Structure formats: structure tokens, C-alpha cells
CSV table of C-alpha atoms and ligand atoms in Angstrom, one decimal:
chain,number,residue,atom,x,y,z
A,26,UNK,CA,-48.2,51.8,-56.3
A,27,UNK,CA,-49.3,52.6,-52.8
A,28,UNK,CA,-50.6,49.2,-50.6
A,29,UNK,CA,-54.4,49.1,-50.4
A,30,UNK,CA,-54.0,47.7,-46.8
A,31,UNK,CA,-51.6,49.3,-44.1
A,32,UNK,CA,-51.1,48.2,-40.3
A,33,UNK,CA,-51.8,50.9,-37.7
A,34,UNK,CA,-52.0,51.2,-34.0
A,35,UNK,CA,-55.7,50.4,-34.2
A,36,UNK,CA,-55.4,47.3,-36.9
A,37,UNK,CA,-55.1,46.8,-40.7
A,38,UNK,CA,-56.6,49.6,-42.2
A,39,UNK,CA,-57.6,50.2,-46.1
A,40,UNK,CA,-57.2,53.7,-46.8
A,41,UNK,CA,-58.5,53.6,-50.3
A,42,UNK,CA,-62.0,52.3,-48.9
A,43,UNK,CA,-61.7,54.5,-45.2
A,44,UNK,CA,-62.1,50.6,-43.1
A,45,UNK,CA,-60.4,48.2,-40.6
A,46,UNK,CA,-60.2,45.3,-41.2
A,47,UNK,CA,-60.4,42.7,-37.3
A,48,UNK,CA,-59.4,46.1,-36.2
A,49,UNK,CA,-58.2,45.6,-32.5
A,50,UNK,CA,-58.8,49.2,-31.5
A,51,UNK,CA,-62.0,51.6,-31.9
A,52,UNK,CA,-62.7,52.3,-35.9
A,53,UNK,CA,-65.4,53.7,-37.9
A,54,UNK,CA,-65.9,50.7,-39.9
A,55,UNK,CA,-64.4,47.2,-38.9
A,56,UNK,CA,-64.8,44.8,-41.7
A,57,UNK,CA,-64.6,41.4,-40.1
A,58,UNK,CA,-63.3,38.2,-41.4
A,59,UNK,CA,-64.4,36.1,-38.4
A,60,UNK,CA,-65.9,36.3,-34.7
A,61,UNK,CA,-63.0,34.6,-33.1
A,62,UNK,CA,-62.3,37.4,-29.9
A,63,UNK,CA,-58.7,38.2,-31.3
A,64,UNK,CA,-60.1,39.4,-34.9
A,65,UNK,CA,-63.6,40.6,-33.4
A,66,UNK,CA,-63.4,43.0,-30.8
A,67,UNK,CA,-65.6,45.5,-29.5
A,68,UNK,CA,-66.1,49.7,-29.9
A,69,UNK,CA,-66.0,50.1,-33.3
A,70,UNK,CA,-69.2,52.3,-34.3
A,71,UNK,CA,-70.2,50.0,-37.9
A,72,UNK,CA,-69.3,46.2,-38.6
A,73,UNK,CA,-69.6,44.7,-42.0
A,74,UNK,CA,-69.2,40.9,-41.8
A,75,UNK,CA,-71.1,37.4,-43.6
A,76,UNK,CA,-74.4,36.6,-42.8
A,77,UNK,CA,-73.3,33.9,-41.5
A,78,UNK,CA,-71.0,35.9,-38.9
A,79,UNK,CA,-73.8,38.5,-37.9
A,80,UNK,CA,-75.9,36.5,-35.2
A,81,UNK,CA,-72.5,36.0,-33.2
A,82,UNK,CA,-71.0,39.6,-33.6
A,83,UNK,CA,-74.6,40.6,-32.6
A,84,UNK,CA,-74.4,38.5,-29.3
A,85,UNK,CA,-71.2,39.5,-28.7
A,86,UNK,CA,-71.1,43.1,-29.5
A,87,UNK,CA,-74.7,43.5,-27.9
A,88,UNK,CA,-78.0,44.4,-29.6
A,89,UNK,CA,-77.0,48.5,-30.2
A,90,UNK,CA,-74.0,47.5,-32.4
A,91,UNK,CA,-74.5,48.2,-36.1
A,92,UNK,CA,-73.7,44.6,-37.4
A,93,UNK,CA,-74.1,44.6,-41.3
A,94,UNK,CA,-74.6,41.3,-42.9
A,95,UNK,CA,-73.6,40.2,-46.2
A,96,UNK,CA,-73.8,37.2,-48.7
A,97,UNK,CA,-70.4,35.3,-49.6
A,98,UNK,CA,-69.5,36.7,-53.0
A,99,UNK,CA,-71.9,40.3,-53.5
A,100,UNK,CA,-69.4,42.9,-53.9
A,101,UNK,CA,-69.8,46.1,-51.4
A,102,UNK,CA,-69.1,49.3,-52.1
A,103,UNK,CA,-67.0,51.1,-49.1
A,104,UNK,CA,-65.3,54.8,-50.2
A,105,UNK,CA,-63.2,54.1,-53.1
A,106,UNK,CA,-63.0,50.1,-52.9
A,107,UNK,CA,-65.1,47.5,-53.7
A,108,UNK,CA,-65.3,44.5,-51.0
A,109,UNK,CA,-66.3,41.2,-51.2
A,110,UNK,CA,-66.4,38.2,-48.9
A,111,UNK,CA,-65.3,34.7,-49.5
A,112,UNK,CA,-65.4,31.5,-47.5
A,113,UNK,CA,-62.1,30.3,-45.4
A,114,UNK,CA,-63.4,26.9,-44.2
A,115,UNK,CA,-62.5,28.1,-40.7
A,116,UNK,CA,-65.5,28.0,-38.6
A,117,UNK,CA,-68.9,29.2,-39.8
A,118,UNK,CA,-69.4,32.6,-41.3
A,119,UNK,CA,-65.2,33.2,-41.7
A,120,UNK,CA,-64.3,34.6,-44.7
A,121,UNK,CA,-61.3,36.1,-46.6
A,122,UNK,CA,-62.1,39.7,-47.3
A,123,UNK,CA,-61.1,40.5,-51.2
A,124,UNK,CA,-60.7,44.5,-51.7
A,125,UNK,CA,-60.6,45.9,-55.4
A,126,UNK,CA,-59.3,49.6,-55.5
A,127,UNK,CA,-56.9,51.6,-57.6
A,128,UNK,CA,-56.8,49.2,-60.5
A,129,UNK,CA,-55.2,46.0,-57.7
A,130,UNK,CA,-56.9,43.0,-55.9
A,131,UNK,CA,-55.8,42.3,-52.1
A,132,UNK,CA,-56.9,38.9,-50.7
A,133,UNK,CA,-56.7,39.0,-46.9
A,134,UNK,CA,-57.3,35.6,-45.6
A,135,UNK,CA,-58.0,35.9,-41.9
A,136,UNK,CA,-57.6,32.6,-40.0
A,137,UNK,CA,-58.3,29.7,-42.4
A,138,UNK,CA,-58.0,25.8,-43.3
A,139,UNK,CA,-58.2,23.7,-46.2
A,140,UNK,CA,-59.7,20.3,-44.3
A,141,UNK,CA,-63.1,19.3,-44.7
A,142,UNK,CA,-65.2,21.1,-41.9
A,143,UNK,CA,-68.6,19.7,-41.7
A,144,UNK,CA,-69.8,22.7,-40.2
A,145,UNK,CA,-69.0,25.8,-42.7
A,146,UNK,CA,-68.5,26.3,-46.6
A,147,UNK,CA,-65.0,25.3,-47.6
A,148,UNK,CA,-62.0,27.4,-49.0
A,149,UNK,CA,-62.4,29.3,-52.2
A,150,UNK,CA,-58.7,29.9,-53.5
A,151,UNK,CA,-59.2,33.7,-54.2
A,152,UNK,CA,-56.9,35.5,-57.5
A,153,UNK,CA,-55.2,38.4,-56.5
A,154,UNK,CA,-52.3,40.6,-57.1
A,155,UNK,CA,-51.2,40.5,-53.0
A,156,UNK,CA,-52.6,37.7,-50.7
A,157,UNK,CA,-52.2,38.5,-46.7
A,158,UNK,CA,-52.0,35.4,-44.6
A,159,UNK,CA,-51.8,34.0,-41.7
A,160,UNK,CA,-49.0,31.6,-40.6
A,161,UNK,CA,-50.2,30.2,-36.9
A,162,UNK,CA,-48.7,26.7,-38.0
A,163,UNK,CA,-46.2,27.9,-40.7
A,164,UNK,CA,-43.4,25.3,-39.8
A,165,UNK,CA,-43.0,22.1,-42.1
A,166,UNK,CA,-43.5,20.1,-38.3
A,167,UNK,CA,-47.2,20.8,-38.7
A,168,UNK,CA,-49.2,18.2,-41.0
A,169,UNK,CA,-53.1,17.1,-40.2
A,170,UNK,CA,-53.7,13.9,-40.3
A,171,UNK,CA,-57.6,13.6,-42.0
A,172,UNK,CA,-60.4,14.5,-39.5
A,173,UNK,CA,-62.2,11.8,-39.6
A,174,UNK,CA,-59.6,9.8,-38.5
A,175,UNK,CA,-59.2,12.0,-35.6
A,176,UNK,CA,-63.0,12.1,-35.1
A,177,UNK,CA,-62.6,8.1,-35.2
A,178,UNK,CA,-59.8,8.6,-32.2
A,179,UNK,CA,-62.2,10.2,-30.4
A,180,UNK,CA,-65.0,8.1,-30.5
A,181,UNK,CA,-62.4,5.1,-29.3
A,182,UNK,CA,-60.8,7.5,-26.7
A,183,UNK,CA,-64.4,7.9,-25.7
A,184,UNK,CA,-65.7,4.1,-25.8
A,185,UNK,CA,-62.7,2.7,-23.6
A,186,UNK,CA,-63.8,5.6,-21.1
A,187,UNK,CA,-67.0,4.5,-21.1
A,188,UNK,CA,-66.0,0.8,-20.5
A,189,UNK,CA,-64.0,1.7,-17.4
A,190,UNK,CA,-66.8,3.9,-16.3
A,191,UNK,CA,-64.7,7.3,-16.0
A,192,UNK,CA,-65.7,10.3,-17.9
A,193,UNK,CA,-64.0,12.0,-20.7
A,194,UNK,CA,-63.1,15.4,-20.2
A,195,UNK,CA,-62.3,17.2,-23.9
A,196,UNK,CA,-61.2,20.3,-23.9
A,197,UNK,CA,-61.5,22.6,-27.3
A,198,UNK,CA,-62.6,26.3,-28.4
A,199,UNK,CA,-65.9,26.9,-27.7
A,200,UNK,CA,-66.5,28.4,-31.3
A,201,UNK,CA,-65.8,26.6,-34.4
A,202,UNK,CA,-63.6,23.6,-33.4
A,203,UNK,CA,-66.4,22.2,-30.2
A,204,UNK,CA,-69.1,22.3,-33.1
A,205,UNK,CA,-66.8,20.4,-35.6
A,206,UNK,CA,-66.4,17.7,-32.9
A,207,UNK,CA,-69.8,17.2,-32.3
A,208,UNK,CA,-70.6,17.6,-36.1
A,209,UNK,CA,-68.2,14.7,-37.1
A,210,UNK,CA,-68.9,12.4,-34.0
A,211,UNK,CA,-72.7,12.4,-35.2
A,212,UNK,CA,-71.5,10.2,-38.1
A,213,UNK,CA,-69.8,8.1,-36.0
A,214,UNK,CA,-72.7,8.2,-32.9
A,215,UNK,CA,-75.6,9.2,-31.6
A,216,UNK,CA,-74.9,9.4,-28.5
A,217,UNK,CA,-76.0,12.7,-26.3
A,218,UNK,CA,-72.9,15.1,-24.9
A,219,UNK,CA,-72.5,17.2,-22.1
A,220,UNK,CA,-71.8,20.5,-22.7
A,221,UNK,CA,-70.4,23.6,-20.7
A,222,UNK,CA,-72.4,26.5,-21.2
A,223,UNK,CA,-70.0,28.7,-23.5
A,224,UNK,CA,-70.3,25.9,-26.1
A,225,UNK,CA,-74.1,25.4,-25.9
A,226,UNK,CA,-74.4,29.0,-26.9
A,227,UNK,CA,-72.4,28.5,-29.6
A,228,UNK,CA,-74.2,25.7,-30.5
A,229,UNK,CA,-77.2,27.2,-30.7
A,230,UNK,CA,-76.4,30.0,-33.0
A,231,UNK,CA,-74.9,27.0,-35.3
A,232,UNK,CA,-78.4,24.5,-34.9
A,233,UNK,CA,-80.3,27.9,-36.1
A,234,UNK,CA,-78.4,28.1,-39.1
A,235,UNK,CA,-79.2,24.5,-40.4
A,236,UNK,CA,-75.7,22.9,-39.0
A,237,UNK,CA,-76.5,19.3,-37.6
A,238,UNK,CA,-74.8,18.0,-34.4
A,239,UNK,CA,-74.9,15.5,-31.9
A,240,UNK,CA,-77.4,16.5,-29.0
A,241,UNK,CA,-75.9,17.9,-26.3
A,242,UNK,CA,-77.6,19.0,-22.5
A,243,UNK,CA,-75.7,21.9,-20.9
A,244,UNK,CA,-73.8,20.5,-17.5
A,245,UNK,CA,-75.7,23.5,-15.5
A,246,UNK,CA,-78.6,21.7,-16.5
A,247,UNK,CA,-78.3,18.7,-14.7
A,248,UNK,CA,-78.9,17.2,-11.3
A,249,UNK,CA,-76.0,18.4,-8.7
A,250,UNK,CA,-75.3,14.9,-8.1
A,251,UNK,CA,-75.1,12.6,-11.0
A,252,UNK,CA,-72.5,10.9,-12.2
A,253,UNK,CA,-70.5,11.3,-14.9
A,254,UNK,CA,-69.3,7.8,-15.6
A,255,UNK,CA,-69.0,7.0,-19.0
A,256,UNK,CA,-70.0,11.0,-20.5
A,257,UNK,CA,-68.7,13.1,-23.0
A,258,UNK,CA,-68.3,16.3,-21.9
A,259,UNK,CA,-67.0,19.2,-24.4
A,260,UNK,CA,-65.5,22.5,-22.5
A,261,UNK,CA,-63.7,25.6,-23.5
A,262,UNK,CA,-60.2,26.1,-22.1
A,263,UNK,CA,-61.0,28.3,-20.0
A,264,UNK,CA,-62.9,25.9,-17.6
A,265,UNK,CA,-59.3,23.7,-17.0
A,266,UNK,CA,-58.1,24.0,-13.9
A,267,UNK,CA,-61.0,25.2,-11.9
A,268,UNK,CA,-63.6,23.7,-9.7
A,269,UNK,CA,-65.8,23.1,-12.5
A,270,UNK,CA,-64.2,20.3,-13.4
A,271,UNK,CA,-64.2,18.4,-10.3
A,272,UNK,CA,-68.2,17.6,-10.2
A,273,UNK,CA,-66.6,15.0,-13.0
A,274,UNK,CA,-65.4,12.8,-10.7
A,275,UNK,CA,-62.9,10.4,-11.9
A,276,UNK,CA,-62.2,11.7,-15.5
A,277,UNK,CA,-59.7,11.6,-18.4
A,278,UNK,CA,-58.9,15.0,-19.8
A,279,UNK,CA,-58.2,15.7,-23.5
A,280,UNK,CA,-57.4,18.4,-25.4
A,281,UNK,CA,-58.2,19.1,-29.2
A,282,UNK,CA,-55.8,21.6,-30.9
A,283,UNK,CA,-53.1,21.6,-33.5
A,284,UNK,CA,-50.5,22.4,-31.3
A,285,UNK,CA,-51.0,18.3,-30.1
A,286,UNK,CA,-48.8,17.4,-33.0
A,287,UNK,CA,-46.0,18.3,-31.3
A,288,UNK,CA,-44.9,15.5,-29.1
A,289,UNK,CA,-44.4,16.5,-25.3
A,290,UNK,CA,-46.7,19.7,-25.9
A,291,UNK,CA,-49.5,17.5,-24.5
A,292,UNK,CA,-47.8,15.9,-21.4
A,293,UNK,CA,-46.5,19.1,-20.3
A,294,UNK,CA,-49.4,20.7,-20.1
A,295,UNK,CA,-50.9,17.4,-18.2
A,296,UNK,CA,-53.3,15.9,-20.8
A,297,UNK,CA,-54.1,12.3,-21.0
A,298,UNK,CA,-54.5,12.7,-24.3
A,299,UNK,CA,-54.5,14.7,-27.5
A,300,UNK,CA,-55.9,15.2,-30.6
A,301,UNK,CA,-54.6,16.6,-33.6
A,302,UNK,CA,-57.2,18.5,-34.8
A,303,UNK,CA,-56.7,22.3,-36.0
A,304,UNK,CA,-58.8,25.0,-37.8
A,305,UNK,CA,-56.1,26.1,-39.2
A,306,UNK,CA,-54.1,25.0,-42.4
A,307,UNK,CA,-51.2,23.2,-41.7
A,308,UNK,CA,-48.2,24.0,-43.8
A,309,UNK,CA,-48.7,22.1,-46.9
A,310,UNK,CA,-51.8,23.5,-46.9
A,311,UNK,CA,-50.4,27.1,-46.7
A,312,UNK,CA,-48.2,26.7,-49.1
A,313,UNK,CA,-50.8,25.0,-51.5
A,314,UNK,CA,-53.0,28.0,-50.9
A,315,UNK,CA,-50.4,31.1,-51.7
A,316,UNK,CA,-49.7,28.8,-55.0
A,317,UNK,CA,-53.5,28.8,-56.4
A,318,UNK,CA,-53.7,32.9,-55.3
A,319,UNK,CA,-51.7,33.6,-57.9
A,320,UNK,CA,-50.6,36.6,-55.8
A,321,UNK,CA,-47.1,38.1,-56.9
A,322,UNK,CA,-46.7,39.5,-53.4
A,323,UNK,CA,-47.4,37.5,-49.8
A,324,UNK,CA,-47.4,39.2,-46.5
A,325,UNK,CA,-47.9,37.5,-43.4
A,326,UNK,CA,-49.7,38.9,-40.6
A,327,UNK,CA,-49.2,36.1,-37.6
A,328,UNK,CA,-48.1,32.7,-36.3
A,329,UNK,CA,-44.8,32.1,-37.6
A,330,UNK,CA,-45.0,35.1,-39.8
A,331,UNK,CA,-40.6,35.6,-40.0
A,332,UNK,CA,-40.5,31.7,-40.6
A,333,UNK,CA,-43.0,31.8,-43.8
A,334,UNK,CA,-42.0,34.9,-45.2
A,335,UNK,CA,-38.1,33.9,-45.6
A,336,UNK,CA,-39.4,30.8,-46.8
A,337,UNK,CA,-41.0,32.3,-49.7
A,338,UNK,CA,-38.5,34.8,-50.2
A,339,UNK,CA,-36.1,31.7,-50.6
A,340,UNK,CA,-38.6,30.2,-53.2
A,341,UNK,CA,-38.3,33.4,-55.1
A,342,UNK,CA,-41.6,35.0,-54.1
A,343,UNK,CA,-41.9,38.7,-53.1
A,344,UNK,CA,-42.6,38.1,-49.1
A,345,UNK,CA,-42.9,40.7,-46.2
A,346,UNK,CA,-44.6,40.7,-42.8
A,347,UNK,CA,-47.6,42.9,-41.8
A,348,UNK,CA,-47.6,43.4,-38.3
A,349,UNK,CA,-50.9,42.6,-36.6
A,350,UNK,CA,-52.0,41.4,-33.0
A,351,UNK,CA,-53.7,38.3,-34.3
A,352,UNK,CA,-53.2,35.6,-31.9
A,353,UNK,CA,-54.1,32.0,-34.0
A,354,UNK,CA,-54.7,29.0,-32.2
A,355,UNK,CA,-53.7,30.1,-28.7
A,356,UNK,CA,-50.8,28.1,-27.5
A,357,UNK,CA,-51.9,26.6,-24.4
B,18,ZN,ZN1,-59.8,32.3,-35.8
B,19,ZN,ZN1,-56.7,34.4,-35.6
């Protein structure tokens, strides 16, 4: 039987339904499972994601795009196929993308978790004949400790900051995991945070679709000269290292990220602190999650995609890799 989904130069492509799926190249159709930059790039001529997902790929893609939005669950009818979209629990509007052609069911899972996520729908194990996943934290090392505990760390990390009048610098992806934060710190607070501007856009687009946060006041917004004593101030990445950062004055800098589980990632890269927190499943989680698929096949498109696959193979499960340019979590 030939495989419903193939890698090419331009990304995963379905054949039997003429689409990409996070194609990374130009394509006709680009059926998205997430807005995350590495699985939703720009220049294809159609989109088809959740409804959830279509404000951001509209922002991001500009207003001319053709962004198509549909409901978790209704079944789409693309060439030969029949697609349908199902929640991943990894930041709002992801989804697993389920493809019915040719009498088989693929299940490609995009990026996804299986922690509570206060901000989007959770995980719906998905049956299928093959199940395509991703293996960013596919090593037996990797294990979440629950998020609310690390939202608890946080908040303590925070307080003693505040005591010794130096603010706290955290550090986080701008979409998905800075709206978790402030989601799961407003049952612990209700504080106000700061916010760089990439994450109050974010924001925005989540407040409109009915997900509740702490408040937060853009930095840009304030006063040149304030101080930050005693703030919590949420920033992407990108903004570490540059002169952005120094208006803080005397600051402690954090970074949330699964890759903080590994002791001496965080020193190295000159954290104060760090915080195990990941939208991505961890590996009992994977594991869990190709067990309630059902799927006969597995293949694993990237992370630690040789790792997982020869583990299943060991286990007795047909296993394979699909090559993809997927990035995960980016290791910083
Ligand atoms: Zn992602
Ligand atoms: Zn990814």
C-alpha cells in the first residue's frame, strides 16, 4: 500500500489529497498543524488550519493570504482524502491533522504535550493505522515535573526578587509557552507583568479568544526611567543579550524551557535560574501517546527522531523516520 504522506524538498506532502502539510517551502495548499515559525512559514498560495490557528497565520502571513479556518473535528474534503483536525494541547489552535484516503488513517501529530495547558484544549489520542510524531525530548532523561509546581517556583523565584528589590527577567517563547506562564501565575497572583512587545501581541490574539491571564503593560509602554525593582517581566529569546535588557537594571534572568532539565544546560548558557517547563511531551508521555494510537506503524519526523524510532523497533513496533526540517523546542 503506497504511504498517504511522503517528505519532499518542499515538506510532507499527501499525494492522495494534492497538500503539504507545515510545508517549509512554497505549496499550493499547506495544511497547518500549528503557527509556531518552523511549521508555519510563508508563500504558499492556500492555508487550511483551526479556527483557533487563523487570526495568527493571518497576522503572520499578512491580510492577502488565503487562511481557511476550521472547527476541531469537521472532516474536509481535499482531492481524494478526507482531513480533519484534532487538538495537541500544544499551544492554542495546534492540532494533529488526521488524513483518511485509500481505505488507511494517518495521524500526524505536529508538536504536542500531554500536561495540562490552561490555555488550549488538551490531547485527543487519535486511532490510526500510522501515527507521525515528533521526538524533540525523545530520551528517557526528559520527565515534567507537574506545572503547577513549576508555576509555584515561579511565583517564589519572583517573591524573593521582589523582596531584594531586583527584577526578574524570564525568558520564554513568545507564543504558547509566555501565555501559559501568565495563565497559571493568575491562580497563584494578581499581580500585573511587564511584557516585551512580541508577547503582548500574542497576548492579545489569545485575550480575544476568551483565554484569561494575568494583566500585563507592554515595556515600550512605560516611562524611560522607572524602575524595575521588584517586576516581572516576560520576553522572548530573542531579546537576551541585547540592550533591551539593560533598562532592567539590576535583574535576575530565567529561562523557561524543557531543555532546563538537564543540569548544567542552564549555567552554561548563564541563567540564574531555570524552569522546567515544556510544550512538549516528555518521554513517558510519548510513549504513552503511540500506545493509545493504536497505530501499527510510527514514524518520527524530529527531535531525537533515530533515538525513538530504534526504541520502538526494540519494543517490536514497526518504526522509521520521516525526514522533516522541524526544529522543536529550539535548543538555546
Ligand atoms: Zn511548536
Ligand atoms: Zn516544532
Amino acid at each position: 500500500m503506497d504511504d498517504l504522506v511522503v517528505s519532499t524538498p518542499v515538506g510532507l506532502f499527501c499525494p492522495a489529497g494534492g497538500f503539504h502539510i507545515d510545508p517549509w517551502g512554497p505549496a499550493e495548499r499547506a495544511v497547518v498543524t500549528h503557527v509556531h515559525a518552523d511549521h508555519a512559514r510563508p508563500g504558499s498560495a492556500a492555508y487550511l488550519c483551526t479556527e483557533a490557528s487563523a487570526p495568527f497565520l493571518r497576522r503572520r502571513m499578512g491580510e492577502a493570504a488565503v487562511v481557511q479556518g476550521t472547527a476541531y473535528g469537521e472532516r474536509v474534503r481535499l482531492g481524494g482524502a478526507v482531513v480533519s483536525f484534532h487538538p495537541a494541547g500544544h499551544v492554542l489552535g495546534s492540532a494533529q491533522i488526521r488524513i483518511e484516503a485509500a481505505g488507511q488513517v494517518w495521524v500526524i501529530s505536529g508538536d504536542y504535550k500531554r500536561a495540562p495547558d490552561p490555555t488550549c484544549p488538551p490531547f485527543e489520542p487519535v486511532r490510526g493505522d500510522v501515527f507521525v510524531t515528533e521526538a524533540t525530548f525523545a530520551l528517557p532523561i526528559y520527565r515534567w515535573p507537574e506545572p503547577d509546581a513549576v508555576a509555584r517556583e515561579v511565583m517564589a523565584w519572583w517573591e524573593r526578587n521582589r523582596q531584594a528589590h531586583v527584577a526578574s527577567l524570564l525568558f520564554c517563547y513568545a507564543m504558547g509557552k509566555a501565555q501559559r506562564l501568565l495563565a497559571e501565575l493568575a491562580r497563584l497572583t494578581d499581580r500585573p507583568v511587564l511584557v516585551h512587545g512580541a508577547v503582548a501581541e500574542v497576548s492579545e490574539l489569545y485575550r480575544q479568544q476568551g483565554v484569561s491571564m494575568l494583566a500585563t503593560t507592554r515595556v515600550a509602554e512605560l516611562p524611560a526611567r522607572r524602575s524595575y525593582a521588584g517586576e516581572l517581566v516576560l520576553a522572548p529569546l530573542s531579546a537576551g543579550g541585547t540592550p533591551w535588557v539593560r533598562r532592567f537594571g539590576e535583574r535576575e534572568i530565567a529561562l523557561a524551557s524543557g531543555w532546563m532539565r538537564v543540569r548544567g544546560t542552564r549555567r552554561r548558557k548563564g541563567y540564574d535560574r531555570g524552569f522546567v517547563l515544556s510544550d512538549h511531551a516528555d518521554w513517558p508521555a510519548l510513549l504513552r501517546t503511540i500506545e493509545e494510537t493504536g497505530a501499527g506503524r510510527v514514524l518520527v519526523t524530529h527531535g531525537y527522531t533515530e533515538e525513538l524510532a530504534r526504541f520502538l523497533r526494540e519494543g517490536g513496533r514497526d518504526a522509521g523516520v520521516l525526514a522533516t526540517h522541524f526544529e522543536g523546542e529550539a535548543d538555546v
